[in-house]
């Protein structure tokens, strides 16, 4: 089993969207029994909450239901449980570096490293600024790149 954790700040906008989009791609390829998926936030603000309504609506309009997800905070143990820990932006990345147990650093990367064609590093935080549609599309591209990467490295 290959395990993937998507991490943003609040775990109510970007990372639950990535979890839902990636899960749908994994299911479409019949790989649900090979890849496990979760998401978390580096902050504690929204623990136990469903995704932001705007993120749920954006996903629902594109056929993805993320309404059942609930916010949780990332922790050091996540680096032991997951093979891929993927930060949505540099702030999340720095926060993850501070909790990463030694020896697990190689699991951490920027999610958009899997969408080099976008030419950007950070998934913009849509919570205050909006832009849920473009955020969704970036996430879709990186999720596709991630799935190709996992298939070529682990499942071929
Ligand atoms: P996310 O967005 O990190 O993509 O879930 C945010 C959600 C909540 C807050 C910031 C970003 N907040 O400050 O409460």
PDB file of C-alpha atoms and ligand atoms in Angstrom:
ATOM      1  CA  UNK A   1       0.000   0.000   0.000  1.00  0.00           C
ATOM      2  CA  UNK A   2       1.285   3.447  -0.953  1.00  0.00           C
ATOM      3  CA  UNK A   3      -0.020   6.173   1.348  1.00  0.00           C
ATOM      4  CA  UNK A   4      -0.478   9.824   0.487  1.00  0.00           C
ATOM      5  CA  UNK A   5      -1.237  12.754   2.805  1.00  0.00           C
ATOM      6  CA  UNK A   6      -2.214  16.161   1.417  1.00  0.00           C
ATOM      7  CA  UNK A   7      -1.523  19.070   3.755  1.00  0.00           C
ATOM      8  CA  UNK A   8      -2.666  22.706   3.731  1.00  0.00           C
ATOM      9  CA  UNK A   9      -3.236  25.211   6.530  1.00  0.00           C
ATOM     10  CA  UNK A  10      -6.838  24.698   7.606  1.00  0.00           C
ATOM     11  CA  UNK A  11      -7.683  21.316   6.028  1.00  0.00           C
ATOM     12  CA  UNK A  12     -10.964  22.778   4.811  1.00  0.00           C
ATOM     13  CA  UNK A  13     -10.166  24.133   1.311  1.00  0.00           C
ATOM     14  CA  UNK A  14      -7.109  22.916  -0.611  1.00  0.00           C
ATOM     15  CA  UNK A  15      -6.131  19.614   0.984  1.00  0.00           C
ATOM     16  CA  UNK A  16      -9.644  18.109   1.195  1.00  0.00           C
ATOM     17  CA  UNK A  17     -10.118  19.095  -2.453  1.00  0.00           C
ATOM     18  CA  UNK A  18      -6.853  17.318  -3.309  1.00  0.00           C
ATOM     19  CA  UNK A  19      -7.953  14.288  -1.287  1.00  0.00           C
ATOM     20  CA  UNK A  20     -11.280  14.095  -3.144  1.00  0.00           C
ATOM     21  CA  UNK A  21      -9.833  14.696  -6.607  1.00  0.00           C
ATOM     22  CA  UNK A  22      -6.978  12.234  -6.134  1.00  0.00           C
ATOM     23  CA  UNK A  23      -9.275   9.581  -4.643  1.00  0.00           C
ATOM     24  CA  UNK A  24     -11.553   9.854  -7.644  1.00  0.00           C
ATOM     25  CA  UNK A  25      -8.600   9.357 -10.038  1.00  0.00           C
ATOM     26  CA  UNK A  26      -7.315   6.416  -8.021  1.00  0.00           C
ATOM     27  CA  UNK A  27     -10.770   4.815  -8.025  1.00  0.00           C
ATOM     28  CA  UNK A  28     -11.167   5.385 -11.766  1.00  0.00           C
ATOM     29  CA  UNK A  29      -7.954   3.432 -12.331  1.00  0.00           C
ATOM     30  CA  UNK A  30      -8.995   0.617 -10.000  1.00  0.00           C
ATOM     31  CA  UNK A  31      -6.126   1.343  -7.602  1.00  0.00           C
ATOM     32  CA  UNK A  32      -8.082   1.936  -4.385  1.00  0.00           C
ATOM     33  CA  UNK A  33      -6.609  -1.196  -2.866  1.00  0.00           C
ATOM     34  CA  UNK A  34      -3.051  -0.006  -3.627  1.00  0.00           C
ATOM     35  CA  UNK A  35      -3.126   3.664  -2.629  1.00  0.00           C
ATOM     36  CA  UNK A  36      -4.472   5.127   0.625  1.00  0.00           C
ATOM     37  CA  UNK A  37      -5.270   8.822   0.869  1.00  0.00           C
ATOM     38  CA  UNK A  38      -5.847  11.367   3.625  1.00  0.00           C
ATOM     39  CA  UNK A  39      -5.517  15.103   4.257  1.00  0.00           C
ATOM     40  CA  UNK A  40      -4.665  17.336   7.205  1.00  0.00           C
ATOM     41  CA  UNK A  41      -3.958  20.950   8.138  1.00  0.00           C
ATOM     42  CA  UNK A  42      -0.917  22.389   9.876  1.00  0.00           C
ATOM     43  CA  UNK A  43      -3.226  24.648  11.955  1.00  0.00           C
ATOM     44  CA  UNK A  44      -5.786  23.574  14.544  1.00  0.00           C
ATOM     45  CA  UNK A  45      -8.501  26.118  13.643  1.00  0.00           C
ATOM     46  CA  UNK A  46     -10.876  23.772  11.871  1.00  0.00           C
ATOM     47  CA  UNK A  47     -10.453  20.413  13.563  1.00  0.00           C
ATOM     48  CA  UNK A  48     -13.621  18.340  13.193  1.00  0.00           C
ATOM     49  CA  UNK A  49     -15.198  20.699  10.660  1.00  0.00           C
ATOM     50  CA  UNK A  50     -16.431  19.779   7.181  1.00  0.00           C
ATOM     51  CA  UNK A  51     -14.737  21.434   4.194  1.00  0.00           C
ATOM     52  CA  UNK A  52     -15.472  25.081   3.397  1.00  0.00           C
ATOM     53  CA  UNK A  53     -18.804  25.375   1.576  1.00  0.00           C
ATOM     54  CA  UNK A  54     -17.105  27.032  -1.418  1.00  0.00           C
ATOM     55  CA  UNK A  55     -14.680  24.092  -1.770  1.00  0.00           C
ATOM     56  CA  UNK A  56     -17.533  21.598  -1.443  1.00  0.00           C
ATOM     57  CA  UNK A  57     -19.545  23.412  -4.123  1.00  0.00           C
ATOM     58  CA  UNK A  58     -16.610  23.640  -6.529  1.00  0.00           C
ATOM     59  CA  UNK A  59     -15.921  19.931  -6.160  1.00  0.00           C
ATOM     60  CA  UNK A  60     -19.595  18.955  -6.339  1.00  0.00           C
ATOM     61  CA  UNK A  61     -20.014  20.906  -9.588  1.00  0.00           C
ATOM     62  CA  UNK A  62     -17.244  18.752 -11.027  1.00  0.00           C
ATOM     63  CA  UNK A  63     -18.650  15.492  -9.738  1.00  0.00           C
ATOM     64  CA  UNK A  64     -16.605  15.070  -6.560  1.00  0.00           C
ATOM     65  CA  UNK A  65     -18.231  14.790  -3.130  1.00  0.00           C
ATOM     66  CA  UNK A  66     -15.959  15.940  -0.292  1.00  0.00           C
ATOM     67  CA  UNK A  67     -18.752  16.701   2.177  1.00  0.00           C
ATOM     68  CA  UNK A  68     -17.934  13.717   4.384  1.00  0.00           C
ATOM     69  CA  UNK A  69     -14.365  14.838   5.128  1.00  0.00           C
ATOM     70  CA  UNK A  70     -13.510  16.405   8.494  1.00  0.00           C
ATOM     71  CA  UNK A  71     -10.608  18.656   9.441  1.00  0.00           C
ATOM     72  CA  UNK A  72      -7.694  17.310  11.433  1.00  0.00           C
ATOM     73  CA  UNK A  73      -4.259  18.597  12.313  1.00  0.00           C
ATOM     74  CA  UNK A  74      -1.070  17.090  10.890  1.00  0.00           C
ATOM     75  CA  UNK A  75       1.290  15.547  13.443  1.00  0.00           C
ATOM     76  CA  UNK A  76       4.721  13.946  13.636  1.00  0.00           C
ATOM     77  CA  UNK A  77       3.215  10.465  13.452  1.00  0.00           C
ATOM     78  CA  UNK A  78       1.915  11.248   9.981  1.00  0.00           C
ATOM     79  CA  UNK A  79       5.494  11.051   8.712  1.00  0.00           C
ATOM     80  CA  UNK A  80       5.686   7.466   9.931  1.00  0.00           C
ATOM     81  CA  UNK A  81       2.281   6.486   8.518  1.00  0.00           C
ATOM     82  CA  UNK A  82       2.521   8.115   5.092  1.00  0.00           C
ATOM     83  CA  UNK A  83       4.914   7.612   2.177  1.00  0.00           C
ATOM     84  CA  UNK A  84       4.105  10.968   0.564  1.00  0.00           C
ATOM     85  CA  UNK A  85       3.464  14.120   2.606  1.00  0.00           C
ATOM     86  CA  UNK A  86       2.530  16.857   0.141  1.00  0.00           C
ATOM     87  CA  UNK A  87       2.445  20.522   1.106  1.00  0.00           C
ATOM     88  CA  UNK A  88       0.144  22.919  -0.737  1.00  0.00           C
ATOM     89  CA  UNK A  89       2.434  25.917  -0.172  1.00  0.00           C
ATOM     90  CA  UNK A  90       5.772  26.969   1.279  1.00  0.00           C
ATOM     91  CA  UNK A  91       4.260  27.978   4.611  1.00  0.00           C
ATOM     92  CA  UNK A  92       2.725  24.529   5.045  1.00  0.00           C
ATOM     93  CA  UNK A  93       6.053  23.028   3.968  1.00  0.00           C
ATOM     94  CA  UNK A  94       8.005  24.970   6.619  1.00  0.00           C
ATOM     95  CA  UNK A  95       5.484  24.016   9.282  1.00  0.00           C
ATOM     96  CA  UNK A  96       5.830  20.371   8.284  1.00  0.00           C
ATOM     97  CA  UNK A  97       9.631  20.563   8.403  1.00  0.00           C
ATOM     98  CA  UNK A  98       9.386  21.606  12.058  1.00  0.00           C
ATOM     99  CA  UNK A  99       7.350  18.523  13.032  1.00  0.00           C
ATOM    100  CA  UNK A 100       9.071  15.988  10.757  1.00  0.00           C
ATOM    101  CA  UNK A 101      10.906  13.288  12.745  1.00  0.00           C
ATOM    102  CA  UNK A 102      14.505  12.820  11.640  1.00  0.00           C
ATOM    103  CA  UNK A 103      14.930  10.225   8.937  1.00  0.00           C
ATOM    104  CA  UNK A 104      11.572  10.966   7.294  1.00  0.00           C
ATOM    105  CA  UNK A 105      12.467  14.205   5.488  1.00  0.00           C
ATOM    106  CA  UNK A 106      12.501  12.559   2.076  1.00  0.00           C
ATOM    107  CA  UNK A 107       8.728  11.973   2.296  1.00  0.00           C
ATOM    108  CA  UNK A 108       7.986  15.676   2.247  1.00  0.00           C
ATOM    109  CA  UNK A 109       7.521  17.579  -1.002  1.00  0.00           C
ATOM    110  CA  UNK A 110       5.571  20.383  -2.562  1.00  0.00           C
ATOM    111  CA  UNK A 111       2.393  19.111  -4.223  1.00  0.00           C
ATOM    112  CA  UNK A 112       2.882  21.315  -7.291  1.00  0.00           C
ATOM    113  CA  UNK A 113       6.239  19.650  -7.968  1.00  0.00           C
ATOM    114  CA  UNK A 114       3.988  17.071  -9.644  1.00  0.00           C
ATOM    115  CA  UNK A 115       2.637  19.704 -12.068  1.00  0.00           C
ATOM    116  CA  UNK A 116       5.845  21.301 -13.379  1.00  0.00           C
ATOM    117  CA  UNK A 117       3.975  22.697 -16.391  1.00  0.00           C
ATOM    118  CA  UNK A 118       2.114  25.147 -14.149  1.00  0.00           C
ATOM    119  CA  UNK A 119       5.361  26.984 -13.419  1.00  0.00           C
ATOM    120  CA  UNK A 120       4.357  27.818  -9.842  1.00  0.00           C
ATOM    121  CA  UNK A 121       5.208  26.303  -6.479  1.00  0.00           C
ATOM    122  CA  UNK A 122       2.279  27.247  -4.274  1.00  0.00           C
ATOM    123  CA  UNK A 123      -1.410  26.426  -4.490  1.00  0.00           C
ATOM    124  CA  UNK A 124      -2.816  29.871  -3.587  1.00  0.00           C
ATOM    125  CA  UNK A 125      -4.810  29.986  -0.355  1.00  0.00           C
ATOM    126  CA  UNK A 126      -8.418  30.613  -1.491  1.00  0.00           C
ATOM    127  CA  UNK A 127      -9.904  31.090   1.990  1.00  0.00           C
ATOM    128  CA  UNK A 128      -9.750  34.901   1.962  1.00  0.00           C
ATOM    129  CA  UNK A 129      -8.971  35.595  -1.688  1.00  0.00           C
ATOM    130  CA  UNK A 130     -11.322  33.171  -3.441  1.00  0.00           C
ATOM    131  CA  UNK A 131     -10.326  31.559  -6.731  1.00  0.00           C
ATOM    132  CA  UNK A 132     -11.692  28.116  -5.921  1.00  0.00           C
ATOM    133  CA  UNK A 133     -12.072  27.260  -9.622  1.00  0.00           C
ATOM    134  CA  UNK A 134      -8.441  27.877 -10.529  1.00  0.00           C
ATOM    135  CA  UNK A 135      -7.270  26.206  -7.329  1.00  0.00           C
ATOM    136  CA  UNK A 136      -9.332  23.155  -8.262  1.00  0.00           C
ATOM    137  CA  UNK A 137      -7.748  23.013 -11.716  1.00  0.00           C
ATOM    138  CA  UNK A 138      -4.205  23.254 -10.344  1.00  0.00           C
ATOM    139  CA  UNK A 139      -4.991  20.479  -7.916  1.00  0.00           C
ATOM    140  CA  UNK A 140      -6.371  18.337 -10.743  1.00  0.00           C
ATOM    141  CA  UNK A 141      -3.147  18.701 -12.752  1.00  0.00           C
ATOM    142  CA  UNK A 142      -0.870  17.929  -9.816  1.00  0.00           C
ATOM    143  CA  UNK A 143      -3.043  14.967  -8.772  1.00  0.00           C
ATOM    144  CA  UNK A 144      -2.707  13.490 -12.269  1.00  0.00           C
ATOM    145  CA  UNK A 145       1.074  14.003 -12.149  1.00  0.00           C
ATOM    146  CA  UNK A 146       1.259  12.435  -8.711  1.00  0.00           C
ATOM    147  CA  UNK A 147      -0.680   9.372  -9.825  1.00  0.00           C
ATOM    148  CA  UNK A 148       1.637   8.901 -12.826  1.00  0.00           C
ATOM    149  CA  UNK A 149       4.644   9.218 -10.525  1.00  0.00           C
ATOM    150  CA  UNK A 150       3.315   6.649  -8.050  1.00  0.00           C
ATOM    151  CA  UNK A 151       2.387   4.234 -10.833  1.00  0.00           C
ATOM    152  CA  UNK A 152       5.806   4.447 -12.470  1.00  0.00           C
ATOM    153  CA  UNK A 153       7.786   4.215  -9.221  1.00  0.00           C
ATOM    154  CA  UNK A 154       5.725   1.759  -7.194  1.00  0.00           C
ATOM    155  CA  UNK A 155       3.051   0.020  -9.205  1.00  0.00           C
ATOM    156  CA  UNK A 156       4.640  -0.974 -12.500  1.00  0.00           C
TER     157      UNK A 156
HETATM  158  P1  LIG B   1      -6.868  25.779   3.466  1.00  0.00           P
HETATM  159  O1  LIG B   1      -7.501  27.255   3.569  1.00  0.00           O
HETATM  160  O2  LIG B   1      -5.521  25.864   4.151  1.00  0.00           O
HETATM  161  O3  LIG B   1      -6.758  25.548   2.014  1.00  0.00           O
HETATM  162  O4  LIG B   1      -7.838  24.864   4.176  1.00  0.00           O
HETATM  163  C1  LIG B   1      -7.618  27.957   4.781  1.00  0.00           C
HETATM  164  C2  LIG B   1      -8.646  27.669   5.647  1.00  0.00           C
HETATM  165  C3  LIG B   1      -8.786  28.387   6.822  1.00  0.00           C
HETATM  166  C4  LIG B   1      -7.884  29.392   7.120  1.00  0.00           C
HETATM  167  C5  LIG B   1      -6.840  29.665   6.246  1.00  0.00           C
HETATM  168  C6  LIG B   1      -6.713  28.941   5.077  1.00  0.00           C
HETATM  169  N1  LIG B   1      -8.043  30.166   8.306  1.00  0.00           N
HETATM  170  O5  LIG B   1      -7.247  31.094   8.509  1.00  0.00           O
HETATM  171  O6  LIG B   1      -8.942  29.865   9.112  1.00  0.00           O
END
